[in-house]
Amino acid sequence: MEKEGGSRDQFPIGMRILAVDDDPTCLKLLEALLLRCQYHVTTTNQAITALKLLRENKDKFDLVISDVHMPDMDGFKLLELVGLEMDLPVIMLSANGETKAVMKGITHGACDYLLKPVRIEELRNIWQHVVRRRKFDSRDRSYLDTDEDYEKPQSINSERGQGQNASGSSDRSMKPNRKRKDQNEEEEYDYEENAQENEDPSTQKKPRVVWSVELHRKFVAAVNQLGIDKAVPKRILDLMNVEKLTRENVASHLQKYRLYLRRLSAVANQQASMLAAFGGRDPSYLQIGALDGFGNLHSPATSGHLPALTSFQPSGVLSRPNSVGLGLQGLSPSRIVQVGNIRNSNNNPINNFSDFQSMNLPGSQHGNFLQGMSTSLELNQLQRHKRMQEANSGLPVGFSNNGLVSGSRDSSFVNVTNNPLLSQAHPQQTQSKGLGSHSTMRTLSMTTEPFQGSGEVSSSLADSDKCNESWQGAVQLTGFADENIPSNGSFNHENLANIEANLLAISQTESNPLKIPSCNLVGAAPHDPILGRDIQSEVSFLGGNTMRMPVAIEGASRFLNFSTAGTSKQKMEELKQDFKHEINYVFSSFPSSSNRTNIIIDPFTSTQRLNDFNSSRNMDMRMVAQTSINAQIVAPHCKIDKSCTDSQPKYKDEYLSSNSKLQDGFSSNSFSFGNIGNSVIKQEMDDIAFMDGDMGCDFYPLGACI
Amino acid sequence: MGKYSSWDFKKRDHDAKVNMNGDASVQVDKRRGRICEHADICKGYLDDQFNQIEELQDEVSPNFVEEVVALFFKDSSRLLANIERVLEKYPRDFSRLDSLMYQLIGSVSSIGALRMKNECTSFRDHCSDGNLEGCKRSFQKVKREYTTLKQKLEKYFQWLRQAGPVEQATNSRK
């Protein structure tokens, strides 16, 4: 829908609205009402489509009206995504007028909440939300995600959503002002540094605040000091003691942060429950803490399902015994595991998070493995080595069972199991914009909701729809992770390396092919030399979806083919499918990962890779590459923060965007690897041959396969 | 005397007109929208929301009301079938039933089907109480209301068609 230039001038006439409601009656009515108000309306009955439309061109709409209760995605989730990525005003629509429902809408950032049936009088005034937002934007607006669709062509996150920024802000009238302002602004990532250079806030539009890693760190420190419940912007501001930071900046950042925390905890809960569901999984998964348990892996693995966590455990291990903060740790294999489990049976329960996570779960669970992987990546590299040993031992067990290996349908993610690192790495990557390991966590942390799609997806690999679903899940996952990522900035290669190392270790130590589930080797940090191991974490582990994340590992040999090593061709098929699903997930999770990750979906390769994987130790590299790929992939879509340091919300966005990207890719082709490849692969993948989705990743010949 | 506000007066007048002509008349009430309050056909079954829908019909979308209604019936029959299925297979799954009914309520209230909406609400109440029998009873009522409403509206549209395009054409937007 093009906007007629003339109509724009007569605002609110011609205001462009995107209406989303799965109920056809309501949607038609709403459309008619809006048209009667002389707005320009686009309707869709699917949230996914809506997101796609919005992402296509951020400047295409002024306002979004969405139903709360939708089958493919929760309205609140859509609301958050839109708020984060596109920063458009969103109005919620619902038949439920209970206070708590309305409250939920507000806390999620809705600028209004309307009850069905909607009356035209109420709609006549909705344009105020657009104006209000514009005004606010022009003032000092702190975006966590510098790469907001608004302004700043030179937005900080050059890497991310460049295109997005380019589209300009929806606030047309402000655009010229903004641009000018943007250009004057030098603050890219480091607000503090540029503080002095900013114009005098009192007289001019305040420059956008870029929440750099340091800034965010200060913020988090201040919040923790005050206590999350007592943290009020004014006090936070005082504690932070940053010049040129206003209370409003802090307030809006705080709001996002709270949302993020909430999501994380939701995800964590989910994981926890999932873990529990899996039976005896080690709750420690969640913490990822010292994974020393590869053993965990085993357990799950054996079950075929690979309870999400179990498989994940290894990842934990991988990360390192200390698993300090590396994302993985937080990621807690559980997350990953979760994914895995779901696989087995289209269980939805896991779908949510675990699915995603466990995606990679060895064997059965693919999902999150990537996620787990990513976290593991974060783990110390040193740890890695150790872990690897452990992992290897641990993995074998797990892996063999993993669905991955056997192409069991269940877990699409299978891959992950072995390479928690790998797969995790990815998710993490994406997430950790800066957080590094957390990124994986993030993906994991994504609420379980997303997973629903994913979980199921894994099971039905063949079902492209599922992929989409999972994708959704995945997307969601990524969204959350923010929290976990400690703003360590940089998703570190180290982590990746660690993860990879772990993976490798796992694969290597074991004589049997670790069929590392096509873990998504999340493109962990860009080539991490350490990673050099041949962690060919192919993202493809995901079973069918061999998403190979072409980790841009420099020269990294190849992806970790987590896909169950040694799987026979048939298995590969299955894995592939799973992988597909997983990949979907993985992709989504990666969005933010380092630029390098490329996600390559190559079912075939995965198998090979696995083999190779075992033999090769360049897991790390792969992982790194993968994650980097992710980042790459994501970059275009989402505003991926180059520096992981970005505030979490960024990640979220990235994820979201990447996810969406992935989704797009996936949904359109059910597995559209190609799509992904196109979009993502473009990113650098220096060495990765796979870029561009060609399956032929140059993976490290696994040879022995795990 | 100011017994009747202007609105009341109109309404009274409106009703009078309707009653006078009985079923066959389609009074154009410019103030309230194209069609008078569904004459006697749908009285009590539809509320003011339906009027809103009618008011949205114009030259640009001359069949808007019928389209919306058709859409409604199609979608709600699907939802009803879902609920019925769940009632058979997972009768105790109240949260699922509740969620399905919640979806139905959205469109029911958008169309202005008053009585049906009330039954749907009581169904949801039974769900939250965990009262299976109550749910089943309510559900039967919902279905009855649905069928009745469908008949009435079909009659209504027939009526409108018989009334001829003239009245409709002269109906102007508010």
PDB file of N, CA, C and O in Angstrom, chain A residues 414-460:
ATOM      1  N   VAL A 414      18.496 -32.282  17.218  1.00  0.00           N
ATOM      2  CA  VAL A 414      19.473 -33.236  17.654  1.00  0.00           C
ATOM      3  C   VAL A 414      20.873 -32.742  17.703  1.00  0.00           C
ATOM      4  O   VAL A 414      21.616 -32.976  18.591  1.00  0.00           O
ATOM      5  N   ASN A 415      21.165 -32.137  16.780  1.00  0.00           N
ATOM      6  CA  ASN A 415      22.546 -31.737  16.717  1.00  0.00           C
ATOM      7  C   ASN A 415      23.055 -31.227  17.986  1.00  0.00           C
ATOM      8  O   ASN A 415      24.129 -31.482  18.409  1.00  0.00           O
ATOM      9  N   VAL A 416      22.305 -30.512  18.429  1.00  0.00           N
ATOM     10  CA  VAL A 416      22.842 -29.784  19.526  1.00  0.00           C
ATOM     11  C   VAL A 416      23.445 -30.627  20.569  1.00  0.00           C
ATOM     12  O   VAL A 416      24.424 -30.287  21.160  1.00  0.00           O
ATOM     13  N   THR A 417      22.868 -31.583  20.784  1.00  0.00           N
ATOM     14  CA  THR A 417      23.350 -32.277  21.949  1.00  0.00           C
ATOM     15  C   THR A 417      24.815 -32.330  22.031  1.00  0.00           C
ATOM     16  O   THR A 417      25.417 -32.016  23.028  1.00  0.00           O
ATOM     17  N   ASN A 418      25.340 -32.740  21.048  1.00  0.00           N
ATOM     18  CA  ASN A 418      26.756 -32.857  21.249  1.00  0.00           C
ATOM     19  C   ASN A 418      27.432 -31.540  21.282  1.00  0.00           C
ATOM     20  O   ASN A 418      28.386 -31.336  21.970  1.00  0.00           O
ATOM     21  N   ASN A 419      26.939 -30.831  20.530  1.00  0.00           N
ATOM     22  CA  ASN A 419      27.680 -29.607  20.491  1.00  0.00           C
ATOM     23  C   ASN A 419      26.904 -28.502  21.079  1.00  0.00           C
ATOM     24  O   ASN A 419      26.496 -27.604  20.420  1.00  0.00           O
ATOM     25  N   PRO A 420      26.740 -28.661  22.197  1.00  0.00           N
ATOM     26  CA  PRO A 420      26.000 -27.591  22.804  1.00  0.00           C
ATOM     27  C   PRO A 420      26.663 -26.337  22.415  1.00  0.00           C
ATOM     28  O   PRO A 420      26.080 -25.315  22.220  1.00  0.00           O
ATOM     29  N   LEU A 421      27.844 -26.470  22.338  1.00  0.00           N
ATOM     30  CA  LEU A 421      28.555 -25.282  22.002  1.00  0.00           C
ATOM     31  C   LEU A 421      28.155 -24.826  20.648  1.00  0.00           C
ATOM     32  O   LEU A 421      27.894 -23.700  20.390  1.00  0.00           O
ATOM     33  N   LEU A 422      28.167 -25.766  19.904  1.00  0.00           N
ATOM     34  CA  LEU A 422      27.939 -25.379  18.548  1.00  0.00           C
ATOM     35  C   LEU A 422      26.609 -24.735  18.398  1.00  0.00           C
ATOM     36  O   LEU A 422      26.472 -23.636  17.977  1.00  0.00           O
ATOM     37  N   SER A 423      25.766 -25.511  18.713  1.00  0.00           N
ATOM     38  CA  SER A 423      24.461 -24.958  18.466  1.00  0.00           C
ATOM     39  C   SER A 423      24.252 -23.782  19.344  1.00  0.00           C
ATOM     40  O   SER A 423      23.727 -22.785  18.975  1.00  0.00           O
ATOM     41  N   GLN A 424      24.665 -23.978  20.427  1.00  0.00           N
ATOM     42  CA  GLN A 424      24.430 -22.902  21.343  1.00  0.00           C
ATOM     43  C   GLN A 424      25.107 -21.700  20.836  1.00  0.00           C
ATOM     44  O   GLN A 424      24.625 -20.607  20.892  1.00  0.00           O
ATOM     45  N   ALA A 425      26.171 -21.991  20.435  1.00  0.00           N
ATOM     46  CA  ALA A 425      26.927 -20.833  20.021  1.00  0.00           C
ATOM     47  C   ALA A 425      26.072 -19.978  19.148  1.00  0.00           C
ATOM     48  O   ALA A 425      26.025 -18.789  19.268  1.00  0.00           O
ATOM     49  N   HIS A 426      25.409 -20.623  18.390  1.00  0.00           N
ATOM     50  CA  HIS A 426      24.648 -19.787  17.507  1.00  0.00           C
ATOM     51  C   HIS A 426      23.669 -18.970  18.236  1.00  0.00           C
ATOM     52  O   HIS A 426      23.642 -17.787  18.166  1.00  0.00           O
ATOM     53  N   PRO A 427      22.888 -19.655  18.851  1.00  0.00           N
ATOM     54  CA  PRO A 427      21.849 -18.845  19.420  1.00  0.00           C
ATOM     55  C   PRO A 427      22.481 -17.771  20.199  1.00  0.00           C
ATOM     56  O   PRO A 427      22.065 -16.648  20.231  1.00  0.00           O
ATOM     57  N   GLN A 428      23.479 -18.181  20.767  1.00  0.00           N
ATOM     58  CA  GLN A 428      24.062 -17.179  21.583  1.00  0.00           C
ATOM     59  C   GLN A 428      24.572 -16.076  20.742  1.00  0.00           C
ATOM     60  O   GLN A 428      24.426 -14.926  21.030  1.00  0.00           O
ATOM     61  N   GLN A 429      25.112 -16.486  19.799  1.00  0.00           N
ATOM     62  CA  GLN A 429      25.722 -15.461  19.006  1.00  0.00           C
ATOM     63  C   GLN A 429      24.717 -14.413  18.706  1.00  0.00           C
ATOM     64  O   GLN A 429      24.884 -13.251  18.915  1.00  0.00           O
ATOM     65  N   THR A 430      23.778 -14.937  18.220  1.00  0.00           N
ATOM     66  CA  THR A 430      22.832 -13.941  17.818  1.00  0.00           C
ATOM     67  C   THR A 430      22.439 -13.111  18.979  1.00  0.00           C
ATOM     68  O   THR A 430      22.270 -11.937  18.905  1.00  0.00           O
ATOM     69  N   GLN A 431      22.285 -13.767  19.953  1.00  0.00           N
ATOM     70  CA  GLN A 431      21.791 -12.993  21.036  1.00  0.00           C
ATOM     71  C   GLN A 431      22.829 -12.110  21.585  1.00  0.00           C
ATOM     72  O   GLN A 431      22.619 -10.979  21.882  1.00  0.00           O
ATOM     73  N   SER A 432      23.836 -12.727  21.755  1.00  0.00           N
ATOM     74  CA  SER A 432      24.755 -11.966  22.527  1.00  0.00           C
ATOM     75  C   SER A 432      25.299 -10.867  21.725  1.00  0.00           C
ATOM     76  O   SER A 432      26.437 -10.803  21.440  1.00  0.00           O
ATOM     77  N   LYS A 433      24.566 -10.151  21.450  1.00  0.00           N
ATOM     78  CA  LYS A 433      25.144  -9.133  20.694  1.00  0.00           C
ATOM     79  C   LYS A 433      26.393  -8.786  21.318  1.00  0.00           C
ATOM     80  O   LYS A 433      27.401  -8.584  20.807  1.00  0.00           O
ATOM     81  N   GLY A 434      26.276  -8.648  22.361  1.00  0.00           N
ATOM     82  CA  GLY A 434      27.510  -8.307  22.970  1.00  0.00           C
ATOM     83  C   GLY A 434      27.694  -9.200  24.103  1.00  0.00           C
ATOM     84  O   GLY A 434      28.736  -9.352  24.611  1.00  0.00           O
ATOM     85  N   LEU A 435      26.682  -9.785  24.422  1.00  0.00           N
ATOM     86  CA  LEU A 435      26.809 -10.522  25.635  1.00  0.00           C
ATOM     87  C   LEU A 435      27.591 -11.749  25.468  1.00  0.00           C
ATOM     88  O   LEU A 435      27.973 -12.376  26.373  1.00  0.00           O
ATOM     89  N   GLY A 436      27.741 -12.072  24.376  1.00  0.00           N
ATOM     90  CA  GLY A 436      28.544 -13.262  24.248  1.00  0.00           C
ATOM     91  C   GLY A 436      27.716 -14.436  24.632  1.00  0.00           C
ATOM     92  O   GLY A 436      26.609 -14.593  24.212  1.00  0.00           O
ATOM     93  N   SER A 437      28.252 -15.130  25.404  1.00  0.00           N
ATOM     94  CA  SER A 437      27.592 -16.369  25.716  1.00  0.00           C
ATOM     95  C   SER A 437      26.132 -16.212  25.994  1.00  0.00           C
ATOM     96  O   SER A 437      25.351 -17.089  25.756  1.00  0.00           O
ATOM     97  N   HIS A 438      25.861 -15.179  26.457  1.00  0.00           N
ATOM     98  CA  HIS A 438      24.471 -15.112  26.783  1.00  0.00           C
ATOM     99  C   HIS A 438      23.622 -15.244  25.597  1.00  0.00           C
ATOM    100  O   HIS A 438      22.496 -15.623  25.643  1.00  0.00           O
ATOM    101  N   SER A 439      24.159 -14.902  24.637  1.00  0.00           N
ATOM    102  CA  SER A 439      23.274 -14.924  23.501  1.00  0.00           C
ATOM    103  C   SER A 439      22.570 -16.241  23.433  1.00  0.00           C
ATOM    104  O   SER A 439      21.401 -16.328  23.222  1.00  0.00           O
ATOM    105  N   THR A 440      23.257 -17.184  23.612  1.00  0.00           N
ATOM    106  CA  THR A 440      22.535 -18.424  23.468  1.00  0.00           C
ATOM    107  C   THR A 440      21.479 -18.464  24.510  1.00  0.00           C
ATOM    108  O   THR A 440      20.400 -18.905  24.321  1.00  0.00           O
ATOM    109  N   MET A 441      21.890 -18.002  25.507  1.00  0.00           N
ATOM    110  CA  MET A 441      20.928 -18.064  26.547  1.00  0.00           C
ATOM    111  C   MET A 441      19.721 -17.371  26.098  1.00  0.00           C
ATOM    112  O   MET A 441      18.622 -17.745  26.307  1.00  0.00           O
ATOM    113  N   ARG A 442      20.011 -16.403  25.463  1.00  0.00           N
ATOM    114  CA  ARG A 442      18.883 -15.675  25.111  1.00  0.00           C
ATOM    115  C   ARG A 442      17.984 -16.451  24.293  1.00  0.00           C
ATOM    116  O   ARG A 442      16.839 -16.501  24.451  1.00  0.00           O
ATOM    117  N   THR A 443      18.525 -17.009  23.435  1.00  0.00           N
ATOM    118  CA  THR A 443      17.577 -17.655  22.570  1.00  0.00           C
ATOM    119  C   THR A 443      16.799 -18.617  23.396  1.00  0.00           C
ATOM    120  O   THR A 443      15.641 -18.813  23.235  1.00  0.00           O
ATOM    121  N   LEU A 444      17.520 -19.115  24.233  1.00  0.00           N
ATOM    122  CA  LEU A 444      16.815 -20.077  25.028  1.00  0.00           C
ATOM    123  C   LEU A 444      15.777 -19.394  25.844  1.00  0.00           C
ATOM    124  O   LEU A 444      14.681 -19.832  26.004  1.00  0.00           O
ATOM    125  N   SER A 445      16.235 -18.387  26.337  1.00  0.00           N
ATOM    126  CA  SER A 445      15.306 -17.763  27.241  1.00  0.00           C
ATOM    127  C   SER A 445      14.063 -17.357  26.516  1.00  0.00           C
ATOM    128  O   SER A 445      13.076 -17.047  27.083  1.00  0.00           O
ATOM    129  N   MET A 446      14.121 -17.395  25.342  1.00  0.00           N
ATOM    130  CA  MET A 446      12.945 -16.942  24.722  1.00  0.00           C
ATOM    131  C   MET A 446      11.825 -17.687  25.306  1.00  0.00           C
ATOM    132  O   MET A 446      11.897 -18.791  25.650  1.00  0.00           O
ATOM    133  N   THR A 447      10.912 -17.081  25.330  1.00  0.00           N
ATOM    134  CA  THR A 447       9.798 -17.705  26.003  1.00  0.00           C
ATOM    135  C   THR A 447       9.429 -18.974  25.324  1.00  0.00           C
ATOM    136  O   THR A 447       9.669 -19.181  24.165  1.00  0.00           O
ATOM    137  N   THR A 448       8.854 -19.635  26.034  1.00  0.00           N
ATOM    138  CA  THR A 448       8.465 -20.910  25.502  1.00  0.00           C
ATOM    139  C   THR A 448       7.506 -20.755  24.375  1.00  0.00           C
ATOM    140  O   THR A 448       7.336 -21.580  23.550  1.00  0.00           O
ATOM    141  N   GLU A 449       6.929 -19.749  24.403  1.00  0.00           N
ATOM    142  CA  GLU A 449       5.944 -19.643  23.356  1.00  0.00           C
ATOM    143  C   GLU A 449       6.546 -19.929  22.028  1.00  0.00           C
ATOM    144  O   GLU A 449       6.071 -20.685  21.250  1.00  0.00           O
ATOM    145  N   PRO A 450       7.561 -19.284  21.816  1.00  0.00           N
ATOM    146  CA  PRO A 450       8.046 -19.455  20.480  1.00  0.00           C
ATOM    147  C   PRO A 450       8.244 -20.880  20.225  1.00  0.00           C
ATOM    148  O   PRO A 450       8.067 -21.367  19.149  1.00  0.00           O
ATOM    149  N   PHE A 451       8.624 -21.465  21.230  1.00  0.00           N
ATOM    150  CA  PHE A 451       8.943 -22.744  20.907  1.00  0.00           C
ATOM    151  C   PHE A 451       7.868 -23.551  20.483  1.00  0.00           C
ATOM    152  O   PHE A 451       7.956 -24.484  19.808  1.00  0.00           O
ATOM    153  N   GLN A 452       6.864 -23.224  20.810  1.00  0.00           N
ATOM    154  CA  GLN A 452       5.830 -24.116  20.401  1.00  0.00           C
ATOM    155  C   GLN A 452       5.980 -24.429  18.983  1.00  0.00           C
ATOM    156  O   GLN A 452       5.892 -25.544  18.544  1.00  0.00           O
ATOM    157  N   GLY A 453       6.220 -23.481  18.348  1.00  0.00           N
ATOM    158  CA  GLY A 453       6.335 -23.783  16.937  1.00  0.00           C
ATOM    159  C   GLY A 453       7.501 -24.687  16.764  1.00  0.00           C
ATOM    160  O   GLY A 453       7.455 -25.702  16.110  1.00  0.00           O
ATOM    161  N   SER A 454       8.480 -24.355  17.367  1.00  0.00           N
ATOM    162  CA  SER A 454       9.666 -25.121  17.088  1.00  0.00           C
ATOM    163  C   SER A 454       9.533 -26.533  17.539  1.00  0.00           C
ATOM    164  O   SER A 454       9.899 -27.458  16.862  1.00  0.00           O
ATOM    165  N   GLY A 455       9.076 -26.658  18.618  1.00  0.00           N
ATOM    166  CA  GLY A 455       9.034 -28.013  19.108  1.00  0.00           C
ATOM    167  C   GLY A 455       8.368 -28.865  18.094  1.00  0.00           C
ATOM    168  O   GLY A 455       8.834 -29.890  17.668  1.00  0.00           O
ATOM    169  N   GLU A 456       7.344 -28.386  17.729  1.00  0.00           N
ATOM    170  CA  GLU A 456       6.635 -29.229  16.813  1.00  0.00           C
ATOM    171  C   GLU A 456       7.355 -29.367  15.541  1.00  0.00           C
ATOM    172  O   GLU A 456       7.325 -30.351  14.868  1.00  0.00           O
ATOM    173  N   VAL A 457       7.934 -28.395  15.295  1.00  0.00           N
ATOM    174  CA  VAL A 457       8.578 -28.473  14.014  1.00  0.00           C
ATOM    175  C   VAL A 457       9.505 -29.620  13.993  1.00  0.00           C
ATOM    176  O   VAL A 457       9.605 -30.365  13.051  1.00  0.00           O
ATOM    177  N   SER A 458      10.183 -29.666  14.957  1.00  0.00           N
ATOM    178  CA  SER A 458      11.172 -30.713  14.878  1.00  0.00           C
ATOM    179  C   SER A 458      10.521 -32.015  14.591  1.00  0.00           C
ATOM    180  O   SER A 458      10.981 -32.808  13.812  1.00  0.00           O
ATOM    181  N   SER A 459       9.517 -32.186  15.213  1.00  0.00           N
ATOM    182  CA  SER A 459       8.999 -33.508  14.979  1.00  0.00           C
ATOM    183  C   SER A 459       8.578 -33.703  13.564  1.00  0.00           C
ATOM    184  O   SER A 459       8.740 -34.735  12.977  1.00  0.00           O
ATOM    185  N   SER A 460       8.056 -32.730  13.089  1.00  0.00           N
ATOM    186  CA  SER A 460       7.571 -33.021  11.782  1.00  0.00           C
ATOM    187  C   SER A 460       8.440 -32.466  10.742  1.00  0.00           C
ATOM    188  O   SER A 460       7.990 -31.842   9.853  1.00  0.00           O
TER     189      SER A 460
END
